[in-house]
PDB file of C-alpha atoms in Angstrom:
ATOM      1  CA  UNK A 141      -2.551 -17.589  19.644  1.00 75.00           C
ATOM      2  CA  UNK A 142       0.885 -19.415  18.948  1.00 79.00           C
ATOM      3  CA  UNK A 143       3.997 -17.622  19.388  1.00 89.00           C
ATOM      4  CA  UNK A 144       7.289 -18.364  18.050  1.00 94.00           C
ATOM      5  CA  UNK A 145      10.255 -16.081  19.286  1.00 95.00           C
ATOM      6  CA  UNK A 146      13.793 -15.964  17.957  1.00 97.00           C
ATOM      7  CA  UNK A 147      17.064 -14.580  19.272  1.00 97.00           C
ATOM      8  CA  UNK A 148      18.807 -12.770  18.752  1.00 97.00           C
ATOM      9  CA  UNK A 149      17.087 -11.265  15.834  1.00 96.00           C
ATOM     10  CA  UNK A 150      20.368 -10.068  14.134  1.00 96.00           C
ATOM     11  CA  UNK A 151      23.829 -11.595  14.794  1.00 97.00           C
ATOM     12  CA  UNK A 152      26.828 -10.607  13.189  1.00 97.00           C
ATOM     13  CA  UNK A 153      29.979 -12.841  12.951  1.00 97.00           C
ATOM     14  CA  UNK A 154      33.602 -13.186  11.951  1.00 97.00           C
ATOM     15  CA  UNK A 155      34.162 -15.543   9.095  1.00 97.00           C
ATOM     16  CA  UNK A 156      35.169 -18.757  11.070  1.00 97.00           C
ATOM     17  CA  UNK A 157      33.335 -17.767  13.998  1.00 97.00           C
ATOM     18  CA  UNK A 158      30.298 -20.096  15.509  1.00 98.00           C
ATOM     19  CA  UNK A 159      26.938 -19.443  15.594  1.00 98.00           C
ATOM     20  CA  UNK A 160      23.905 -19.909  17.705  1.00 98.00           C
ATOM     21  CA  UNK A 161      20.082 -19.361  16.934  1.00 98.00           C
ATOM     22  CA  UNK A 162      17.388 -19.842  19.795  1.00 98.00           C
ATOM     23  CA  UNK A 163      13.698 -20.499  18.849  1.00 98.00           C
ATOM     24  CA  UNK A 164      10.898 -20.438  21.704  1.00 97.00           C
ATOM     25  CA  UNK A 165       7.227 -21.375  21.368  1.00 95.00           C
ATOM     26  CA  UNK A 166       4.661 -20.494  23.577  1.00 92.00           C
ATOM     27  CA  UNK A 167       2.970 -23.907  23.195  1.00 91.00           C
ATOM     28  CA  UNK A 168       4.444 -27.295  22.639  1.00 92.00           C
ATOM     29  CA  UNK A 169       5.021 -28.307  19.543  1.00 93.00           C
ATOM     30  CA  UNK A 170       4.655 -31.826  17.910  1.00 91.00           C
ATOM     31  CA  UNK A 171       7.682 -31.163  15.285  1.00 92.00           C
ATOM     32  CA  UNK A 172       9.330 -28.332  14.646  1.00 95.00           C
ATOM     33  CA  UNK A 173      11.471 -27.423  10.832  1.00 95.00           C
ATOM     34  CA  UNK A 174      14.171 -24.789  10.225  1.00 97.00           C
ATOM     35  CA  UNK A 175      14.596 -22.574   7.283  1.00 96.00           C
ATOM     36  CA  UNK A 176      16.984 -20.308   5.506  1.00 97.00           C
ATOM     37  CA  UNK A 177      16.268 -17.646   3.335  1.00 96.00           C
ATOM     38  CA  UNK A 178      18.790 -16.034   1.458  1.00 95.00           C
ATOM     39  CA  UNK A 179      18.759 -12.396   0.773  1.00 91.00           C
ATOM     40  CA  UNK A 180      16.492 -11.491  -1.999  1.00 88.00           C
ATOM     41  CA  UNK A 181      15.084 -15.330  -2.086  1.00 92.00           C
ATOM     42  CA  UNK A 182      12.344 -17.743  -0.694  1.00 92.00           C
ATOM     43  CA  UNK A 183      12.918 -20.060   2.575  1.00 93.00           C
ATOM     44  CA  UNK A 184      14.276 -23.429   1.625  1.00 93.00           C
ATOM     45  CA  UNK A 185      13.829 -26.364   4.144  1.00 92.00           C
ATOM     46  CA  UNK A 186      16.915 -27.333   6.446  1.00 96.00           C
ATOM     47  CA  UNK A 187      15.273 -30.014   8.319  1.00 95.00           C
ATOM     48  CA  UNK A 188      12.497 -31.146  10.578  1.00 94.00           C
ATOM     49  CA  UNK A 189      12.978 -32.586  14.174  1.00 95.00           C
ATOM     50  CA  UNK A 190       9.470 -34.572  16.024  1.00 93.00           C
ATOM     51  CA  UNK A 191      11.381 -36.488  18.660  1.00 95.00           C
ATOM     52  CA  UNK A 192      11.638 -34.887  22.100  1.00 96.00           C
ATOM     53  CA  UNK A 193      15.053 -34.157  22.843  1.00 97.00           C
ATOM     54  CA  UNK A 194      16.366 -34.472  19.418  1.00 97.00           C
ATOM     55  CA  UNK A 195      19.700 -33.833  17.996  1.00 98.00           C
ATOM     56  CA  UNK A 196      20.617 -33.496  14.262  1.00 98.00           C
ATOM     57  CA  UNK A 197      23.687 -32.570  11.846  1.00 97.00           C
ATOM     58  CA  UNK A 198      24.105 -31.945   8.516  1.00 97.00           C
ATOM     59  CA  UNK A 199      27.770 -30.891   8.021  1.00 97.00           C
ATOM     60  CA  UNK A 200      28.343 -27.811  10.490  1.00 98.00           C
ATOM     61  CA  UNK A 201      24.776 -27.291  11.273  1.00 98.00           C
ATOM     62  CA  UNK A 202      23.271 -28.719  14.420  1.00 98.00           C
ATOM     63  CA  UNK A 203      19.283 -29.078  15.376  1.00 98.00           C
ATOM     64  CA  UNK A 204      18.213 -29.747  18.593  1.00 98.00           C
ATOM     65  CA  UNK A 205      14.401 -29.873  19.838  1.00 97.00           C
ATOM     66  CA  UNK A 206      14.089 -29.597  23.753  1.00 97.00           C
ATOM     67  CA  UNK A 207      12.786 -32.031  25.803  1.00 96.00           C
ATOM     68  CA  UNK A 208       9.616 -30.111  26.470  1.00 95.00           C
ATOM     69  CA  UNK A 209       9.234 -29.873  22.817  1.00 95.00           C
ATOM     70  CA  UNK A 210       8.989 -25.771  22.966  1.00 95.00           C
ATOM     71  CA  UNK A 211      12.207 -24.771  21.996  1.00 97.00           C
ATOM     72  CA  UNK A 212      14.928 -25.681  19.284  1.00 98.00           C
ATOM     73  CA  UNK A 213      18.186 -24.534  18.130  1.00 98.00           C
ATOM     74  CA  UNK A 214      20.134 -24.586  15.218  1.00 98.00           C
ATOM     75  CA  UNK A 215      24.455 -23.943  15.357  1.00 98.00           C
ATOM     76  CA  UNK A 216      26.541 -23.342  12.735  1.00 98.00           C
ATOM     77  CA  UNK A 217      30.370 -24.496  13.397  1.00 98.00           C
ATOM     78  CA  UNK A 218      33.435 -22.588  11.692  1.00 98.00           C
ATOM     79  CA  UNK A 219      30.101 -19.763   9.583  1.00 97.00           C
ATOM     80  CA  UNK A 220      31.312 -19.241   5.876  1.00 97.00           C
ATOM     81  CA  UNK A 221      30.356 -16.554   3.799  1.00 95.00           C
ATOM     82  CA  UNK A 222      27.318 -18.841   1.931  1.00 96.00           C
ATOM     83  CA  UNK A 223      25.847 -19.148   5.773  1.00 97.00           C
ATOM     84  CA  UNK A 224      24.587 -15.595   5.029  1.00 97.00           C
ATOM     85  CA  UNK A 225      20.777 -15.399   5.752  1.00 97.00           C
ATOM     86  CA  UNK A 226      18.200 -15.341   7.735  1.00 97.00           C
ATOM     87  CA  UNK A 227      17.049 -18.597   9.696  1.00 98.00           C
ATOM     88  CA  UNK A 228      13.410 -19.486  10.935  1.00 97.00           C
ATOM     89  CA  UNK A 229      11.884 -21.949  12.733  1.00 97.00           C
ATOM     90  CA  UNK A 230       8.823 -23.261  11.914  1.00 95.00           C
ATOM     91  CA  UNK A 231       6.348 -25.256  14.384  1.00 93.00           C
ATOM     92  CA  UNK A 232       3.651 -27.314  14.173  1.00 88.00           C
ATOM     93  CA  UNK A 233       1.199 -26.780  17.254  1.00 79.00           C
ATOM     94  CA  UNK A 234      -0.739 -29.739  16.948  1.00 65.00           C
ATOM     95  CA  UNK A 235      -1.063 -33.491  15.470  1.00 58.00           C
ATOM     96  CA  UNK A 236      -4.222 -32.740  12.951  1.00 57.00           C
ATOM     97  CA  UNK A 237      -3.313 -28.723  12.550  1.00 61.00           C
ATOM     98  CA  UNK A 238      -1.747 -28.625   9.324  1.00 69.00           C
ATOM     99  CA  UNK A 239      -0.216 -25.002   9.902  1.00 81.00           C
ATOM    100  CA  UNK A 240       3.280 -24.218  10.496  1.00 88.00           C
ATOM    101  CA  UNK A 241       3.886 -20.838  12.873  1.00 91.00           C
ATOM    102  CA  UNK A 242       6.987 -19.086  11.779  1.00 94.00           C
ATOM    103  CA  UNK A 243       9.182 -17.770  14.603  1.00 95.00           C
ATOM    104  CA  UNK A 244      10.922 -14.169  13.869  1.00 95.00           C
ATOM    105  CA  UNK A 245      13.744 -15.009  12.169  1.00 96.00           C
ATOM    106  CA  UNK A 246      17.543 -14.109  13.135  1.00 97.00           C
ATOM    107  CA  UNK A 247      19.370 -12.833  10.665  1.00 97.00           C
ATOM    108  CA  UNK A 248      23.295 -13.706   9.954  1.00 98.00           C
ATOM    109  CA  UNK A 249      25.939 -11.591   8.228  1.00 97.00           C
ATOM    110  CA  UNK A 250      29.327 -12.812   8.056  1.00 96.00           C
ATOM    111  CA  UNK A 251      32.491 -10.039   8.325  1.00 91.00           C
ATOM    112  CA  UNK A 252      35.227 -11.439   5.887  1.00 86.00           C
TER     113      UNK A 252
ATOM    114  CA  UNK B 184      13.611 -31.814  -4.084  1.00 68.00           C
ATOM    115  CA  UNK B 185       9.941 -30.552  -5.205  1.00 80.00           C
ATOM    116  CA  UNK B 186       9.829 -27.620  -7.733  1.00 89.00           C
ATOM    117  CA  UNK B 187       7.127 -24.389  -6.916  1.00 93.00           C
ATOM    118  CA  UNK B 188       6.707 -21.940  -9.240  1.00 95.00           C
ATOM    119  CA  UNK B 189       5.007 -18.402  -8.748  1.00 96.00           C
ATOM    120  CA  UNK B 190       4.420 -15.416 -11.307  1.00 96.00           C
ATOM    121  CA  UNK B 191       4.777 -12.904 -11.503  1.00 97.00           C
ATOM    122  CA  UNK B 192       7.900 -12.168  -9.141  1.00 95.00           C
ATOM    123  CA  UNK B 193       7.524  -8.531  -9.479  1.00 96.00           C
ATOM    124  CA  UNK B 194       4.059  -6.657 -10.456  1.00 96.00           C
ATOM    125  CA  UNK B 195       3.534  -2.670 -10.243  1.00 97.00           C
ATOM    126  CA  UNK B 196      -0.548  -1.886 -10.255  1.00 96.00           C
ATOM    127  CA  UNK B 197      -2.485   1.623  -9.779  1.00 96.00           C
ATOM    128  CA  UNK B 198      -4.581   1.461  -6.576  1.00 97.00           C
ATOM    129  CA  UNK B 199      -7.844   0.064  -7.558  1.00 96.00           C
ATOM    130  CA  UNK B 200      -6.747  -2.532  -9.840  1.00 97.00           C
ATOM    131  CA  UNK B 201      -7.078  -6.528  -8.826  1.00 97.00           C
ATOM    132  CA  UNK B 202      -3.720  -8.719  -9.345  1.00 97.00           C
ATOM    133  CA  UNK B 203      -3.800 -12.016  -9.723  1.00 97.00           C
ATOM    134  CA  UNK B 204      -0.891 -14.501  -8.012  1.00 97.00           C
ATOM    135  CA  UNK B 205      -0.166 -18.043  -9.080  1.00 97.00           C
ATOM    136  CA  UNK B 206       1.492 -20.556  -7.216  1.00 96.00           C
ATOM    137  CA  UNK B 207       2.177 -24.077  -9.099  1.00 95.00           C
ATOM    138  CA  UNK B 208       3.653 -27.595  -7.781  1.00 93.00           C
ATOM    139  CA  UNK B 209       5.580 -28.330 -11.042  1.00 92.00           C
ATOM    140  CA  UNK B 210       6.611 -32.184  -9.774  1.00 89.00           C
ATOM    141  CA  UNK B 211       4.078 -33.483  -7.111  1.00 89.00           C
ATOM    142  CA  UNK B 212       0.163 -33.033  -6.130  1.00 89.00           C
ATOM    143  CA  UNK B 213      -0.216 -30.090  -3.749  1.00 87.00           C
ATOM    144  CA  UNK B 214      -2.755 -31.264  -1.561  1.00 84.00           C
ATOM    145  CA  UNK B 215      -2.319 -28.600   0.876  1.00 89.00           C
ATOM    146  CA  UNK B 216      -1.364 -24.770  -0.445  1.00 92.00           C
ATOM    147  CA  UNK B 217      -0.134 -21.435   2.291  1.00 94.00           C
ATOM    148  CA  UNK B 218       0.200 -18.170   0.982  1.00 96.00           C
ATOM    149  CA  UNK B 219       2.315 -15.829   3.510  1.00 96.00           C
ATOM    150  CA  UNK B 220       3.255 -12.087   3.503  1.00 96.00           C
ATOM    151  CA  UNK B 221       6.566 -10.876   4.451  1.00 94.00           C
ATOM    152  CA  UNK B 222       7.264  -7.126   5.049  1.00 90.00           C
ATOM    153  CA  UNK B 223      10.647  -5.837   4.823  1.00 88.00           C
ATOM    154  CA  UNK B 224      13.384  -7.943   7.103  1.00 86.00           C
ATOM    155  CA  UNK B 225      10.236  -9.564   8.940  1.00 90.00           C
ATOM    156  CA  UNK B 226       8.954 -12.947   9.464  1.00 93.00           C
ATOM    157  CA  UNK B 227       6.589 -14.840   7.295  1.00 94.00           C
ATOM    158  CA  UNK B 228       3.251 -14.075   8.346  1.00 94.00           C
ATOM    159  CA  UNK B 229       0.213 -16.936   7.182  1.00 94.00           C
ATOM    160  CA  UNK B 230      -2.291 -15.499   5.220  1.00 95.00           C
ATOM    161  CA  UNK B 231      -4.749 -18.229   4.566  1.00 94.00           C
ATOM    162  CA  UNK B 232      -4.707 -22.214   4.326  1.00 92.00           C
ATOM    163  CA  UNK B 233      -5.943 -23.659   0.978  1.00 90.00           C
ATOM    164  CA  UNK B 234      -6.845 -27.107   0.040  1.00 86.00           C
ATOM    165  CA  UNK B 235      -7.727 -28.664  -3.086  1.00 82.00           C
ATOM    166  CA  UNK B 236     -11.392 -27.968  -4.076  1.00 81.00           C
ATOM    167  CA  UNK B 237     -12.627 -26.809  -0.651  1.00 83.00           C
ATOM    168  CA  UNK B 238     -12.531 -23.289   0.301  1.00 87.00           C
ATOM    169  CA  UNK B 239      -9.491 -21.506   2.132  1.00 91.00           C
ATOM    170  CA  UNK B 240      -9.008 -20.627   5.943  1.00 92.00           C
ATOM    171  CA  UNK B 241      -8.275 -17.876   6.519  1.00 94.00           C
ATOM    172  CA  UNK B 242      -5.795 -16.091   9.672  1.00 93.00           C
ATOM    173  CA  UNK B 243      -7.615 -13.669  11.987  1.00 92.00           C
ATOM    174  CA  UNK B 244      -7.338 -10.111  10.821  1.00 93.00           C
ATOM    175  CA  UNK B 245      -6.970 -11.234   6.765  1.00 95.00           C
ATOM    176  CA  UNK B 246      -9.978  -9.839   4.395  1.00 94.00           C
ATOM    177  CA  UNK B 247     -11.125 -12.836   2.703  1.00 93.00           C
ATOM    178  CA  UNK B 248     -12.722 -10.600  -0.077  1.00 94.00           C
ATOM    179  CA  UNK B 249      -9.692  -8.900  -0.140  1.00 96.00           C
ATOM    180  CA  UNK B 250      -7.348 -11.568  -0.726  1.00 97.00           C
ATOM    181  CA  UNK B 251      -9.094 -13.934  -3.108  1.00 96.00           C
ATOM    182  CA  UNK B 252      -7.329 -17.905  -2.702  1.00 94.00           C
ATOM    183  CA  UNK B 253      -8.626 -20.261  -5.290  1.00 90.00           C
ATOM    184  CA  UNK B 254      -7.205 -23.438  -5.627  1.00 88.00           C
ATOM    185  CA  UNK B 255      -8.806 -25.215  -8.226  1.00 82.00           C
ATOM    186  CA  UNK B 256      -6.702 -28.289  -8.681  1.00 88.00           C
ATOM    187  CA  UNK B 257      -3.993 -30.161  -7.376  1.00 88.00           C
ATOM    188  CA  UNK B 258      -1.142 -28.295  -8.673  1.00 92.00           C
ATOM    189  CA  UNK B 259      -2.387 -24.908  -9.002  1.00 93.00           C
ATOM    190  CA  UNK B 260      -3.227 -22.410  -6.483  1.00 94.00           C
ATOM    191  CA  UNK B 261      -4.281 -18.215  -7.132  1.00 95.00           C
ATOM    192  CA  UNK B 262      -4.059 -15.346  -4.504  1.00 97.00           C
ATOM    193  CA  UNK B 263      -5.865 -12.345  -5.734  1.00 97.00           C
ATOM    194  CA  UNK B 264      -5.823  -9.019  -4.154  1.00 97.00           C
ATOM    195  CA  UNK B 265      -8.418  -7.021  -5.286  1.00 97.00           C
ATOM    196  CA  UNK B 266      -8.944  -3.622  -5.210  1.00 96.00           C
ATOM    197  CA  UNK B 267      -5.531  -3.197  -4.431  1.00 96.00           C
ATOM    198  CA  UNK B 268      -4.335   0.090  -1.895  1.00 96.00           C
ATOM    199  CA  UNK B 269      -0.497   1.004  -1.668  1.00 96.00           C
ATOM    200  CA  UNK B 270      -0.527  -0.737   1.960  1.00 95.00           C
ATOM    201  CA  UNK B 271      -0.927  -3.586   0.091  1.00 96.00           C
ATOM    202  CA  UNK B 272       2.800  -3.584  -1.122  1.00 96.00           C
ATOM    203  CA  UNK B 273       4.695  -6.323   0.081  1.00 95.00           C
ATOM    204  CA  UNK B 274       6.169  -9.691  -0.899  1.00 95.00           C
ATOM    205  CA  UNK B 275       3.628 -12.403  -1.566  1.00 97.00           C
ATOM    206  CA  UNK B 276       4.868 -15.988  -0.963  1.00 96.00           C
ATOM    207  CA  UNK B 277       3.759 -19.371  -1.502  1.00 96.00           C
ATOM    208  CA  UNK B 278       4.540 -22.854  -0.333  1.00 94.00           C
ATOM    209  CA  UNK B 279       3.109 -26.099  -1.026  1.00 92.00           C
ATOM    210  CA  UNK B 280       2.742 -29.330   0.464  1.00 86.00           C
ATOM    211  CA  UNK B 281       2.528 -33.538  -0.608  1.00 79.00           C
ATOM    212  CA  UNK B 282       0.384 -35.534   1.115  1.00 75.00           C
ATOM    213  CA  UNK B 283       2.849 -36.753   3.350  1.00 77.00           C
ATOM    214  CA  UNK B 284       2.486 -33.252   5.030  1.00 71.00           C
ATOM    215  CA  UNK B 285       6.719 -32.678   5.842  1.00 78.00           C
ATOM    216  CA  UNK B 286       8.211 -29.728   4.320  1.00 84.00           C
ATOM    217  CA  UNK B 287       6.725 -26.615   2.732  1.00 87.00           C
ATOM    218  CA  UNK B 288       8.385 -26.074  -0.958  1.00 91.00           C
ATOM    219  CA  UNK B 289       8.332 -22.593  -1.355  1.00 93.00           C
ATOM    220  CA  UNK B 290       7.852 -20.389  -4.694  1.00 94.00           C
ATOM    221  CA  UNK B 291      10.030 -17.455  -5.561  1.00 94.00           C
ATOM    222  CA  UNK B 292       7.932 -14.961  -4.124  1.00 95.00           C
ATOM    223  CA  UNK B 293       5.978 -12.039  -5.995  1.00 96.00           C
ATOM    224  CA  UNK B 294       6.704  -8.298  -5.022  1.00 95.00           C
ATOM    225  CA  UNK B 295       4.111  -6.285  -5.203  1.00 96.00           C
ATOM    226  CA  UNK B 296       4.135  -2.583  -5.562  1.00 96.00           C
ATOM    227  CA  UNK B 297       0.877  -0.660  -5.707  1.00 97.00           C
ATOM    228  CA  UNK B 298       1.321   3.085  -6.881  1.00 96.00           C
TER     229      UNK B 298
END
């Protein structure tokens, strides 16, 4: 079945310091979303990227979706202590297949 | 954005009992309902598909008379795990989707702890 990889799977950082997550699918995907789940909470949607090749910000975050439409990344510029969390990516394998396949998740901890 | 709310967010049962999950779409029509189960510092892991009035799909490897979906209207969908074991434990999530099928809106979660 569909496989979603993350790395690194933990990542610690200075406060200030940049960040990098990597998500791989073993299939291509027709969109791909990011998520961030707070310690203790539920995942709350970040975005969603469909176009091959696509690059998104929202303030110091940055999305991109590769051209083969099987991997994705999401950077954090200048990480602040609310950045704490862990981040997933989500894919979609198909148009028609309704379900999203989490990847494993990296979790971020920020060092005052 | 959308509202999802699940109860209970924590539940302790004695092995044997059933529990019963809700997951509702306070502000918009859930056509389309997941329920996932996450295990300590660990992904999200799909349990079964539900839509509105039909019956749930379910992943390979999930009992589907152990883990009872019902989701009986638009706005309202129930896990229940019957017959619950202490390797049931875990955190029982929800999300929910519109029809325009973008983003999941997830509920709080529900920890369960079997004894």
């Amino acid at each position: 079945g569909q496989q979603v990889m993350q790395i690194p799977q933990y990542q610690h950082v200075q406060e200030g310091e940049d960040f990098t997550t990597y998500c791989n699918s073993s299939t291509t995907l027709s969109n791909i979303q990011w998520y961030k789940q707070r310690p203790g909470g539920h995942p709350v949607f970040l975005i969603q990227l469909v176009k091959s090749g696509e690059v998104k910000k929202q303030k110091r975050l940055t999305f991109q979706f590769g051209e083969a439409k099987k991997n994705s990344s999401l950077h954090i510029t200048a990480t602040q202590t609310t950045d704490v969390g862990t981040y997933f990516c989500a894919g979609k394998a198909n148009f028609g297949n309704e379900k999203l396949t989490f990847g494993t998740g990296t979790r971020l901890t920020i060092i005052p | 954005g959308a509202v999802v709310s699940q109860h209970p967010s924590r539940v302790i049962c004695k092995s044997g009992t059933s529990v019963k999950i809700e997951c509702r779409s306070l502000d918009f029509q859930a056509t389309t309902m997941f329920w996932y189960r996450q295990f300590p510092k660990k992904s999200l892991m799909l349990m079964a598909t539900s839509n509105e009035g039909s019956k749930a799909t379910y992943e390979q490897g999930v009992e589907k008379d152990k883990f009872l979906i019902n989701h009986a209207s638009l706005t309202l969908s129930t896990l229940t795990v019957t017959s619950a074991h202490p390797e049931d434990s875990s955190f029982y999530i929800c999300s929910a989707r519109d029809f325009t099928g973008g983003e999941l809106f997830f509920g709080e979660g529900s920890r369960l702890t079997v004894l």
